[in-house]
Coordinates of N, CA and C in Angstrom, one line a residue:
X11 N 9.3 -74.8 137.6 CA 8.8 -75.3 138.9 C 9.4 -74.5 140.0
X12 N 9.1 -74.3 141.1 CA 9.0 -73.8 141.9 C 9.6 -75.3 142.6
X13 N 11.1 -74.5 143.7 CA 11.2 -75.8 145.0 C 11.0 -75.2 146.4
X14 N 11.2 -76.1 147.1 CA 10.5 -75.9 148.3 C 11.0 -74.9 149.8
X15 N 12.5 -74.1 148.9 CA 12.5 -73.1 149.2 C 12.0 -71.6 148.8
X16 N 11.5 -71.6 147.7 CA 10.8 -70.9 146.9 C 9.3 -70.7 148.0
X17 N 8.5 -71.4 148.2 CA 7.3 -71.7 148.3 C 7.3 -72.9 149.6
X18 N 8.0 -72.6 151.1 CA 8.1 -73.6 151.8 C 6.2 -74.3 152.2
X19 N 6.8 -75.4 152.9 CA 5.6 -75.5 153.9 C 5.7 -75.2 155.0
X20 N 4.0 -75.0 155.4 CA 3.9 -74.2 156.6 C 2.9 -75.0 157.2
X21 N 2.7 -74.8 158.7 CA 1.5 -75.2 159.5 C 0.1 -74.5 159.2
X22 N -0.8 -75.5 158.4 CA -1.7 -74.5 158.5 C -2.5 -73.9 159.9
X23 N -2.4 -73.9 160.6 CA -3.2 -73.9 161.9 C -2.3 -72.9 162.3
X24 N -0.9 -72.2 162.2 CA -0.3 -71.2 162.5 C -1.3 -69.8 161.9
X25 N -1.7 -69.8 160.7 CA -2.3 -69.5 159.9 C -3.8 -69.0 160.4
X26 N -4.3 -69.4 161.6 CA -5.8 -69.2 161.8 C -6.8 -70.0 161.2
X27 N -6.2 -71.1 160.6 CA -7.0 -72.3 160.1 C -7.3 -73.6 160.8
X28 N -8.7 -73.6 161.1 CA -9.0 -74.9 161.7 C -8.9 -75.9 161.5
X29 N -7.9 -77.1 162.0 CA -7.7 -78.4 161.6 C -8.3 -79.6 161.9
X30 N -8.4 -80.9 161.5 CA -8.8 -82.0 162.4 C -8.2 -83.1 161.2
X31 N -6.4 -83.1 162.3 CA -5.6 -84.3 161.0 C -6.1 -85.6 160.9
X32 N -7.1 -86.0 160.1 CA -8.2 -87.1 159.9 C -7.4 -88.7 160.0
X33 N -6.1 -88.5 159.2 CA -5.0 -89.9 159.0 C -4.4 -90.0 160.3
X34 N -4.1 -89.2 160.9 CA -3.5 -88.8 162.5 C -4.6 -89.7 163.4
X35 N -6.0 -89.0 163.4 CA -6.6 -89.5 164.0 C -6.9 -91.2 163.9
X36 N -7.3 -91.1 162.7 CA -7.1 -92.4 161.9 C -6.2 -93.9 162.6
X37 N -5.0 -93.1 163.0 CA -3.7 -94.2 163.5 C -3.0 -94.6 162.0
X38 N -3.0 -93.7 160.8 CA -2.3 -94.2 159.8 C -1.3 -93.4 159.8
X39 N -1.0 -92.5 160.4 CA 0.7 -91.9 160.5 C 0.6 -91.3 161.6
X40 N 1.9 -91.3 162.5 CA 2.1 -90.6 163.7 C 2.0 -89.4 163.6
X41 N 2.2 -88.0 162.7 CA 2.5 -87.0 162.7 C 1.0 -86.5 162.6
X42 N 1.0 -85.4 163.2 CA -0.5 -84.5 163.6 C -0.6 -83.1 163.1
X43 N 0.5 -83.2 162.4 CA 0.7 -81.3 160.9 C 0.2 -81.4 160.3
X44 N -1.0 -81.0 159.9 CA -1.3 -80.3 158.7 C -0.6 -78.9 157.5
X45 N 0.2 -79.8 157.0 CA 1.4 -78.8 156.2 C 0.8 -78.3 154.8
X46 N 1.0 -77.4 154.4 CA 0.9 -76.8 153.0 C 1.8 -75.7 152.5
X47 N 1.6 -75.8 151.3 CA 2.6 -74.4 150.8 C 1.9 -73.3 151.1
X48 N 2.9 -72.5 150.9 CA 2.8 -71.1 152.0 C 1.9 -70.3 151.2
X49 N 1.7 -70.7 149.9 CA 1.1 -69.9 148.8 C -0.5 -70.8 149.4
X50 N -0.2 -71.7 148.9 CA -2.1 -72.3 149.7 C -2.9 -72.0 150.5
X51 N -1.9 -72.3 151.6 CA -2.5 -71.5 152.9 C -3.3 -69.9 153.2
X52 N -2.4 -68.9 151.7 CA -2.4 -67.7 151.3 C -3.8 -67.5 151.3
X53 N -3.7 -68.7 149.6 CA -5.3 -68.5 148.9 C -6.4 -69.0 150.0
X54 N -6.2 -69.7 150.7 CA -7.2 -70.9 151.8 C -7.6 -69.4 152.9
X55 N -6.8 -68.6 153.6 CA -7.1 -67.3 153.9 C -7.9 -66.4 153.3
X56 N -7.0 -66.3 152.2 CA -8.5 -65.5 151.5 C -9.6 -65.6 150.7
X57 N -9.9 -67.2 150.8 CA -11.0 -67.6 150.4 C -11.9 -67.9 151.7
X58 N -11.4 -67.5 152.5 CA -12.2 -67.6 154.0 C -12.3 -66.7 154.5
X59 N -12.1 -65.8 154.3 CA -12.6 -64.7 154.1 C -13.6 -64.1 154.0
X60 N -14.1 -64.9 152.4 CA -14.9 -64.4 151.7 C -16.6 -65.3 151.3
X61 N -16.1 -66.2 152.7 CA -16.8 -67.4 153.2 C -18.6 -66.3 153.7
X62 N -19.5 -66.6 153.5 CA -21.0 -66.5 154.3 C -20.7 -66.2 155.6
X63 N -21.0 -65.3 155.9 CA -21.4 -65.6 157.5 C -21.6 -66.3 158.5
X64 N -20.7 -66.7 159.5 CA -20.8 -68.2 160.2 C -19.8 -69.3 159.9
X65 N -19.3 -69.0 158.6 CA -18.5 -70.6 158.1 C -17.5 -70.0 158.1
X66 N -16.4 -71.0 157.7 CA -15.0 -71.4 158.0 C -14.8 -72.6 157.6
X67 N -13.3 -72.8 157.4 CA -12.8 -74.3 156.7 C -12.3 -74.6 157.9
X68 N -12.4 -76.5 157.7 CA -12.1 -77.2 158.7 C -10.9 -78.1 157.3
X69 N -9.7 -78.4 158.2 CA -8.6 -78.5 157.3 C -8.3 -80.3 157.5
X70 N -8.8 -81.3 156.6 CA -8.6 -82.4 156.7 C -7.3 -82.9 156.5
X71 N -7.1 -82.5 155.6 CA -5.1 -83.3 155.0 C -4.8 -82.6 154.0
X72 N -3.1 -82.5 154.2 CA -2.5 -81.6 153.6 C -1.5 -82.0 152.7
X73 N -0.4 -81.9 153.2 CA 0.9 -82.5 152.6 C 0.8 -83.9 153.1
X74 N 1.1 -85.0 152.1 CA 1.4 -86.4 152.8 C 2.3 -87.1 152.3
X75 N 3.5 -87.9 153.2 CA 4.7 -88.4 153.0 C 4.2 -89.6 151.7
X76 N 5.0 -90.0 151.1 CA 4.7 -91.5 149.9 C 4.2 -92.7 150.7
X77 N 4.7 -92.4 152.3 CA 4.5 -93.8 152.8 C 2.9 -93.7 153.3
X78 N 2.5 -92.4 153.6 CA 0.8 -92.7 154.1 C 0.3 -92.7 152.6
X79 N 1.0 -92.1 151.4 CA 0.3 -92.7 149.9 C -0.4 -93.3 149.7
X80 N 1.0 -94.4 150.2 CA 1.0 -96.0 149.7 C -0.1 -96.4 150.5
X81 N 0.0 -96.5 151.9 CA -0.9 -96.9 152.5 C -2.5 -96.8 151.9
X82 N -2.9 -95.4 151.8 CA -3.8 -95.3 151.3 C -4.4 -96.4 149.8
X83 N -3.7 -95.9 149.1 CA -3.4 -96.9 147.9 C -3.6 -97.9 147.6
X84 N -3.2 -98.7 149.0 CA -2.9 -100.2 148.7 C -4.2 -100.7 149.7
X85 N -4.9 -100.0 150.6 CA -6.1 -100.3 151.7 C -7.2 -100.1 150.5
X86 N -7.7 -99.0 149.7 CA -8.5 -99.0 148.9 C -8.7 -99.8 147.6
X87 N -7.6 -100.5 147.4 CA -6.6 -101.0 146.3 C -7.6 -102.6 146.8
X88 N -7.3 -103.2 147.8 CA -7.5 -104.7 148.2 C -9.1 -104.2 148.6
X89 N -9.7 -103.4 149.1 CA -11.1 -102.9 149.4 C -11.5 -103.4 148.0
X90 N -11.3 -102.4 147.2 CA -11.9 -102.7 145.5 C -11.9 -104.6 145.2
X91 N -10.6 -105.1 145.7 CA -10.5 -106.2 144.9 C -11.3 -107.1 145.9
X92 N -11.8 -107.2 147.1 CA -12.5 -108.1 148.1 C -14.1 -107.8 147.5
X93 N -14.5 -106.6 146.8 CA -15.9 -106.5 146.3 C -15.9 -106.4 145.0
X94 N -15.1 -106.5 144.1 CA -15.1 -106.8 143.3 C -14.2 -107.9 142.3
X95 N -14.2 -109.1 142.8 CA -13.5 -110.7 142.8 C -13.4 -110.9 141.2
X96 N -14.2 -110.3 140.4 CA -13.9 -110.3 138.5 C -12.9 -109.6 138.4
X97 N -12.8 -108.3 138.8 CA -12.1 -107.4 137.8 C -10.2 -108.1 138.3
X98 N -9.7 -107.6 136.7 CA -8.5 -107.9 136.7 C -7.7 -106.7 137.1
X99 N -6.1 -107.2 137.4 CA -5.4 -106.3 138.2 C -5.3 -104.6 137.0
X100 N -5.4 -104.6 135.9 CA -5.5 -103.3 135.0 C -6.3 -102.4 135.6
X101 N -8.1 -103.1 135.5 CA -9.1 -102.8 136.3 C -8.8 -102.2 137.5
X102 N -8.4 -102.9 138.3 CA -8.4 -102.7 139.9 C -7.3 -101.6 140.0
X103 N -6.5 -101.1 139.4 CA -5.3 -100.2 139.5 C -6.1 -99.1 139.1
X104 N -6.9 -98.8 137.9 CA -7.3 -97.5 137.4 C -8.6 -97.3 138.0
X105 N -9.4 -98.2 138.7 CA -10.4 -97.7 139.8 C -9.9 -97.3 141.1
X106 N -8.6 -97.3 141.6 CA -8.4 -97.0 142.6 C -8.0 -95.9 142.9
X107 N -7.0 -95.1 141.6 CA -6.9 -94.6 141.1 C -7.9 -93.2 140.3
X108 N -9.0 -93.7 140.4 CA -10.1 -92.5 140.4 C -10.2 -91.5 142.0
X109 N -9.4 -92.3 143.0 CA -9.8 -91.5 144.0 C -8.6 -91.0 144.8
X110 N -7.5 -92.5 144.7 CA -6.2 -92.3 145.3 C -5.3 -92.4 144.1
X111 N -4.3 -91.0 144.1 CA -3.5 -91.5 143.3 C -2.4 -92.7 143.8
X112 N -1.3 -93.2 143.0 CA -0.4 -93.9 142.8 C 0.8 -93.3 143.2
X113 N 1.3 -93.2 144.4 CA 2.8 -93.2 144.7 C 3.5 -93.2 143.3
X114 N 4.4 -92.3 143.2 CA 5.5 -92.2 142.5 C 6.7 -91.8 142.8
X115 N 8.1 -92.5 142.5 CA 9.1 -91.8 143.0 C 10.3 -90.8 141.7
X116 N 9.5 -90.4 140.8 CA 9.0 -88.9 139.9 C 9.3 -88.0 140.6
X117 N 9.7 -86.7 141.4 CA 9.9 -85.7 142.1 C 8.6 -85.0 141.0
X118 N 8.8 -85.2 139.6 CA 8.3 -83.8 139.0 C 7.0 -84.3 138.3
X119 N 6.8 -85.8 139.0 CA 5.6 -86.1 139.0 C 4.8 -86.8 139.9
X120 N 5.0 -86.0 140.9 CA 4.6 -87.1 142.2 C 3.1 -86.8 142.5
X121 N 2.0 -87.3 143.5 CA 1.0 -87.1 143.6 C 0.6 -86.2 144.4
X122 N -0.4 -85.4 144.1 CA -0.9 -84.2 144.3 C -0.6 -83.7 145.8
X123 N -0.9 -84.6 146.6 CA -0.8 -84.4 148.2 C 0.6 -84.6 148.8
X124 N 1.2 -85.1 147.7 CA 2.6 -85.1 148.1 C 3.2 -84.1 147.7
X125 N 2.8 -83.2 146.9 CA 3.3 -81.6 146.4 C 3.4 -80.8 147.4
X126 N 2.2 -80.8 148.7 CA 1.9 -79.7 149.2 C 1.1 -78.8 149.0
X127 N 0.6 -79.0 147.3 CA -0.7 -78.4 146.7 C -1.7 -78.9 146.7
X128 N -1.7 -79.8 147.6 CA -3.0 -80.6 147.4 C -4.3 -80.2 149.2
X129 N -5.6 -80.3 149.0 CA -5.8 -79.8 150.2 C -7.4 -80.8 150.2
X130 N -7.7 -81.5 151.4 CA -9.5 -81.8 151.6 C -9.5 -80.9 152.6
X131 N -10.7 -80.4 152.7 CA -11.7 -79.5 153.6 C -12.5 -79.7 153.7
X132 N -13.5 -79.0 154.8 CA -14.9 -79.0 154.6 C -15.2 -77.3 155.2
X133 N -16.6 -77.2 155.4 CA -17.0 -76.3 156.1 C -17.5 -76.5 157.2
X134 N -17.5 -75.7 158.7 CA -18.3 -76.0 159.5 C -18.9 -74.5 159.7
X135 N -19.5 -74.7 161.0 CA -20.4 -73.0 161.3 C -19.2 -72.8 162.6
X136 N -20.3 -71.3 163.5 CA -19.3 -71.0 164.3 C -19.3 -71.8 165.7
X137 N -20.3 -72.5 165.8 CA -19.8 -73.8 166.9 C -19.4 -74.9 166.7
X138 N -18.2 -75.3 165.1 CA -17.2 -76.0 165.4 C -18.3 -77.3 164.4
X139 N -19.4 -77.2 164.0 CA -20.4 -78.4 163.5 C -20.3 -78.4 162.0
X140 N -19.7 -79.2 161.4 CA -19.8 -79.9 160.0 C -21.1 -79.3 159.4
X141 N -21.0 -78.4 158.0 CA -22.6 -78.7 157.8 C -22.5 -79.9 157.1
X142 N -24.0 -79.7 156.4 CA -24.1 -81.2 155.6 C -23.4 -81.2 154.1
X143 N -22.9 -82.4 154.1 CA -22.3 -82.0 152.8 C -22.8 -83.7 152.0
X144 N -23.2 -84.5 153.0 CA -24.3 -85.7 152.2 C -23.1 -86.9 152.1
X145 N -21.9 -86.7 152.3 CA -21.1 -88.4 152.8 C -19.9 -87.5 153.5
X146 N -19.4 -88.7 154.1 CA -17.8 -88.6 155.1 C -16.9 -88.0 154.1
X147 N -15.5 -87.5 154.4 CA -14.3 -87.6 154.1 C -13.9 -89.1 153.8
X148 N -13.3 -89.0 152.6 CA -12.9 -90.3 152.5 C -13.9 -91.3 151.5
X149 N -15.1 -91.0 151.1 CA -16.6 -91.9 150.9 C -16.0 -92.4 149.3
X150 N -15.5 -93.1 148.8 CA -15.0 -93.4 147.7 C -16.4 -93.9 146.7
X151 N -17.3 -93.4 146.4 CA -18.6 -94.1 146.0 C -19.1 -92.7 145.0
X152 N -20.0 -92.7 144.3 CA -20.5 -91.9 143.5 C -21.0 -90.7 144.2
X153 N -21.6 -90.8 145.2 CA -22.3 -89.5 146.0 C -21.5 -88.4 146.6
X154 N -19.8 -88.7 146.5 CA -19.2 -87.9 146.9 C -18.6 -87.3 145.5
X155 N -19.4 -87.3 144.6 CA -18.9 -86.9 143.5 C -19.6 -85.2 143.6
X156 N -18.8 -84.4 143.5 CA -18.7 -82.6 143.7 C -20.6 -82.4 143.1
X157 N -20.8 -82.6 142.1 CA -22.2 -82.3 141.3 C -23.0 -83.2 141.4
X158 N -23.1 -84.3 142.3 CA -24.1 -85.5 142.5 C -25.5 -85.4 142.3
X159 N -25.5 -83.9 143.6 CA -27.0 -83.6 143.5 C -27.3 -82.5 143.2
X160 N -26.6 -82.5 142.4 CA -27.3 -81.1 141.4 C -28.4 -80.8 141.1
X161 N -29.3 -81.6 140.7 CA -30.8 -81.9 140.5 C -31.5 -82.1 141.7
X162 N -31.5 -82.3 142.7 CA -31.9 -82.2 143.7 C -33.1 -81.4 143.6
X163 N -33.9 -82.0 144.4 CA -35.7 -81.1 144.7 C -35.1 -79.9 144.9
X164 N -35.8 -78.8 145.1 CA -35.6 -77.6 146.1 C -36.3 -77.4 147.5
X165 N -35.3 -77.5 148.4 CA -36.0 -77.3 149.5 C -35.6 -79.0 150.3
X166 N -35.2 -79.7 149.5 CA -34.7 -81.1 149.8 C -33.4 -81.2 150.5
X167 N -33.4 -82.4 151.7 CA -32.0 -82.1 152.3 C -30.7 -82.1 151.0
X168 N -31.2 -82.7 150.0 CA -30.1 -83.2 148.7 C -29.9 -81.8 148.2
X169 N -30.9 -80.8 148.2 CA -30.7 -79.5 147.5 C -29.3 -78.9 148.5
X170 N -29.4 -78.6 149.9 CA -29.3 -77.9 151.1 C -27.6 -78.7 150.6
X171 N -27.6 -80.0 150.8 CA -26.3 -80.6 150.5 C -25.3 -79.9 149.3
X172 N -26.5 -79.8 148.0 CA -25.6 -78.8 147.1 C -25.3 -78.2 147.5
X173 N -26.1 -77.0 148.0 CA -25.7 -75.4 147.8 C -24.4 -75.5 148.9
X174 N -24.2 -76.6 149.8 CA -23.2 -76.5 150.7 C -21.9 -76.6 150.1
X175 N -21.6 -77.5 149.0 CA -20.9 -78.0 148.3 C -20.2 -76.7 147.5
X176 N -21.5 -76.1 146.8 CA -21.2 -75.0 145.9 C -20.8 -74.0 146.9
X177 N -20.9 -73.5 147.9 CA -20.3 -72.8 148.8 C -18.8 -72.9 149.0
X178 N -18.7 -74.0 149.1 CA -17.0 -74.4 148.9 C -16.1 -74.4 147.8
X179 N -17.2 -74.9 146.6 CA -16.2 -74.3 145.6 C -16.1 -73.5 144.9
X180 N -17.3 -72.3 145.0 CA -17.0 -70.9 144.2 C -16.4 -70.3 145.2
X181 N -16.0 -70.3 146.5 CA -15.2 -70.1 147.2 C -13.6 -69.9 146.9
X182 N -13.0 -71.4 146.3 CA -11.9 -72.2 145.7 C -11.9 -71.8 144.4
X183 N -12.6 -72.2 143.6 CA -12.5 -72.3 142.4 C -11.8 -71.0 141.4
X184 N -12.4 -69.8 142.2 CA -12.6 -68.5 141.7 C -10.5 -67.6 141.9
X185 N -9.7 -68.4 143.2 CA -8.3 -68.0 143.3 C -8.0 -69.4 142.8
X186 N -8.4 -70.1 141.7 CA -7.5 -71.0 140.9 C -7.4 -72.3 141.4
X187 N -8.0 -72.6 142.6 CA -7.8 -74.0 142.8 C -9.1 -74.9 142.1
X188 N -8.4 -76.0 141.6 CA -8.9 -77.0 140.9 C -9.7 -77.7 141.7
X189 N -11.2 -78.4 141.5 CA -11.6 -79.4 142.4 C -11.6 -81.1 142.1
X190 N -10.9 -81.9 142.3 CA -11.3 -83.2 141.8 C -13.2 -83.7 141.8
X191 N -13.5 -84.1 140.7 CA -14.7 -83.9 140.5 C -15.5 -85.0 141.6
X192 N -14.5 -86.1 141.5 CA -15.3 -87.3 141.8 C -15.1 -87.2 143.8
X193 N -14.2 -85.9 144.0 CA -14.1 -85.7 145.5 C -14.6 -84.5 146.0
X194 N -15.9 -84.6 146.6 CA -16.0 -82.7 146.6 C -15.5 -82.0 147.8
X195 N -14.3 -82.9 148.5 CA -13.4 -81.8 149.5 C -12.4 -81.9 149.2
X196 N -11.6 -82.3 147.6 CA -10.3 -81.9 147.6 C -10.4 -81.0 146.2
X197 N -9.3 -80.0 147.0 CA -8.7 -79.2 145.8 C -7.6 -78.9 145.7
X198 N -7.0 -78.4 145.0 CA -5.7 -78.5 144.6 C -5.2 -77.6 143.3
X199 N -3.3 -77.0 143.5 CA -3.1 -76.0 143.2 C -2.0 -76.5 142.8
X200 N -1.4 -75.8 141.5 CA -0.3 -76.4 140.8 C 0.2 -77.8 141.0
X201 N -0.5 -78.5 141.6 CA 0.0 -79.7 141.4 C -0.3 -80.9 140.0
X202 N -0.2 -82.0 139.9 CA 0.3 -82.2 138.1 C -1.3 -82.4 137.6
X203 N -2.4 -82.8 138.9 CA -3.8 -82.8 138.6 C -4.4 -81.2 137.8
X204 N -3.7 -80.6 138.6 CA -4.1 -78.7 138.9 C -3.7 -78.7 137.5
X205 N -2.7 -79.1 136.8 CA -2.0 -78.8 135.6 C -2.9 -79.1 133.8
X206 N -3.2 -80.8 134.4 CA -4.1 -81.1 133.6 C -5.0 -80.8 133.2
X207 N -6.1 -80.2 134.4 CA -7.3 -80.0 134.0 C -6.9 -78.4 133.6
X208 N -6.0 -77.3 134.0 CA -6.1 -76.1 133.1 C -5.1 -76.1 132.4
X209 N -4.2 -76.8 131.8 CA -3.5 -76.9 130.7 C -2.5 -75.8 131.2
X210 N -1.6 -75.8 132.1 CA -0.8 -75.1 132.2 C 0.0 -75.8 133.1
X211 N 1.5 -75.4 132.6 CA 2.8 -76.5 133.7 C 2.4 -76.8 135.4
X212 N 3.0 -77.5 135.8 CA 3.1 -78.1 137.0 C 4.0 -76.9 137.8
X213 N 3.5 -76.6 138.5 CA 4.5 -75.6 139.6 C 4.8 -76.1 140.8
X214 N 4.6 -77.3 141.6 CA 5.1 -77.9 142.6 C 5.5 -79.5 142.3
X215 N 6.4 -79.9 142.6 CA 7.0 -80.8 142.8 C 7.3 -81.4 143.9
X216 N 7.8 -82.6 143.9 CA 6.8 -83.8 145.6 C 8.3 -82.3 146.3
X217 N 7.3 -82.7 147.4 CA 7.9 -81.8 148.7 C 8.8 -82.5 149.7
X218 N 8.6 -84.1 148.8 CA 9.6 -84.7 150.0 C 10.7 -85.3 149.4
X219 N 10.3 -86.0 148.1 CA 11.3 -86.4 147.3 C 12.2 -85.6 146.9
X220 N 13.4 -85.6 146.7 CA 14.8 -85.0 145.9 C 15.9 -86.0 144.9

């Protein structure tokens, strides 16, 4: 593994990357950095680069302390359990968990966004406008699932929505970042997600724990 002198974090927006700190805005943590490792930021450069004509990444969340984690965690965590009054607490942990991970205080297994390899984005064009990508940041439901509308008509806003999607992640996908399937604006790079799905070690460890 790699520590966080090896591979510091950095501002992405020093970088020439567009940001809009979503949890900042939000009012769920004071701090307005969008941090990442210096190697992300790398690949996030030159996968924008190599972006269509007109587009550009808009940089949603980066590095996040355990305590906006938790927060997260435990808001989607009681969400689940207010609409769904059957399911038991087993249940309710590993659905919540399809979208937020679980705080851990693991260094060498902490959660993805707490590495610093972890990244949501989107695209916009060159006047600063979201295209369509068919739900919000954040949409915890099936349609924000990366291949939803794959089948989509042609010529259908649901098609226009793919090819947007797929824009982003043969973009990503292609310098090694991983996409969470069931999120189609996060991806993520040596972190323990990154690890699993290509069967190769974990190269970052939480960035904040020691």
């Amino acid at each position: 593994m790699l520590n966080l002198d090896q591979d510091p974090l950095v501002l992405a927006e020093e970088y020439g990357l567009e940001v809009e700190p979503m949890y900042f805005l939000s009012g769920l943590t004071s701090d307005k950095r969008i941090l990442l490792r210096q190697k992300i930021v790398t690949k996030l450069c030159e996968a924008q680069s190599q972006l269509p004509r007109g587009l550009k990444f808009k940089i949603w969340d980066g590095f996040r302390t355990t305590a906006v984690q938790q927060k997260l965690y435990s808001e989607l965590y009681k969400k689940l359990e207010q609409e769904n009054s059957e399911w038991n607490e087993k249940r309710l942990h590993k659905a919540t968990q399809e979208f937020v991970s679980e705080p851990t205080k693991d260094p060498s297994f902490a959660s993805p966004h707490n590495t610093g390899g972890a990244v949501d984005l989107t695209l916009i064009d060159d006047g600063g406008r979201e295209v369509l990508m068919g739900t919000p940041f954040d949409y915890f439901h099936e349609p924000a699932h990366t291949f939803y509308f794959e089948k989509a008509v042609i010529g259908s806003p649901e098609a226009e929505i793919h090819a947007n999607r797929m824009v982003l992640y043969e973009a990503l996908v292609p310098l090694g970042f991983h996409n969470l399937s069931d999120e189609w604006w996060h991806f993520s790079y040596g972190d323990r997600v990154w690890a699993e799905a290509t069967n190769k070690p974990i190269i970052y460890p939480s960035a904040e724990i020691c």
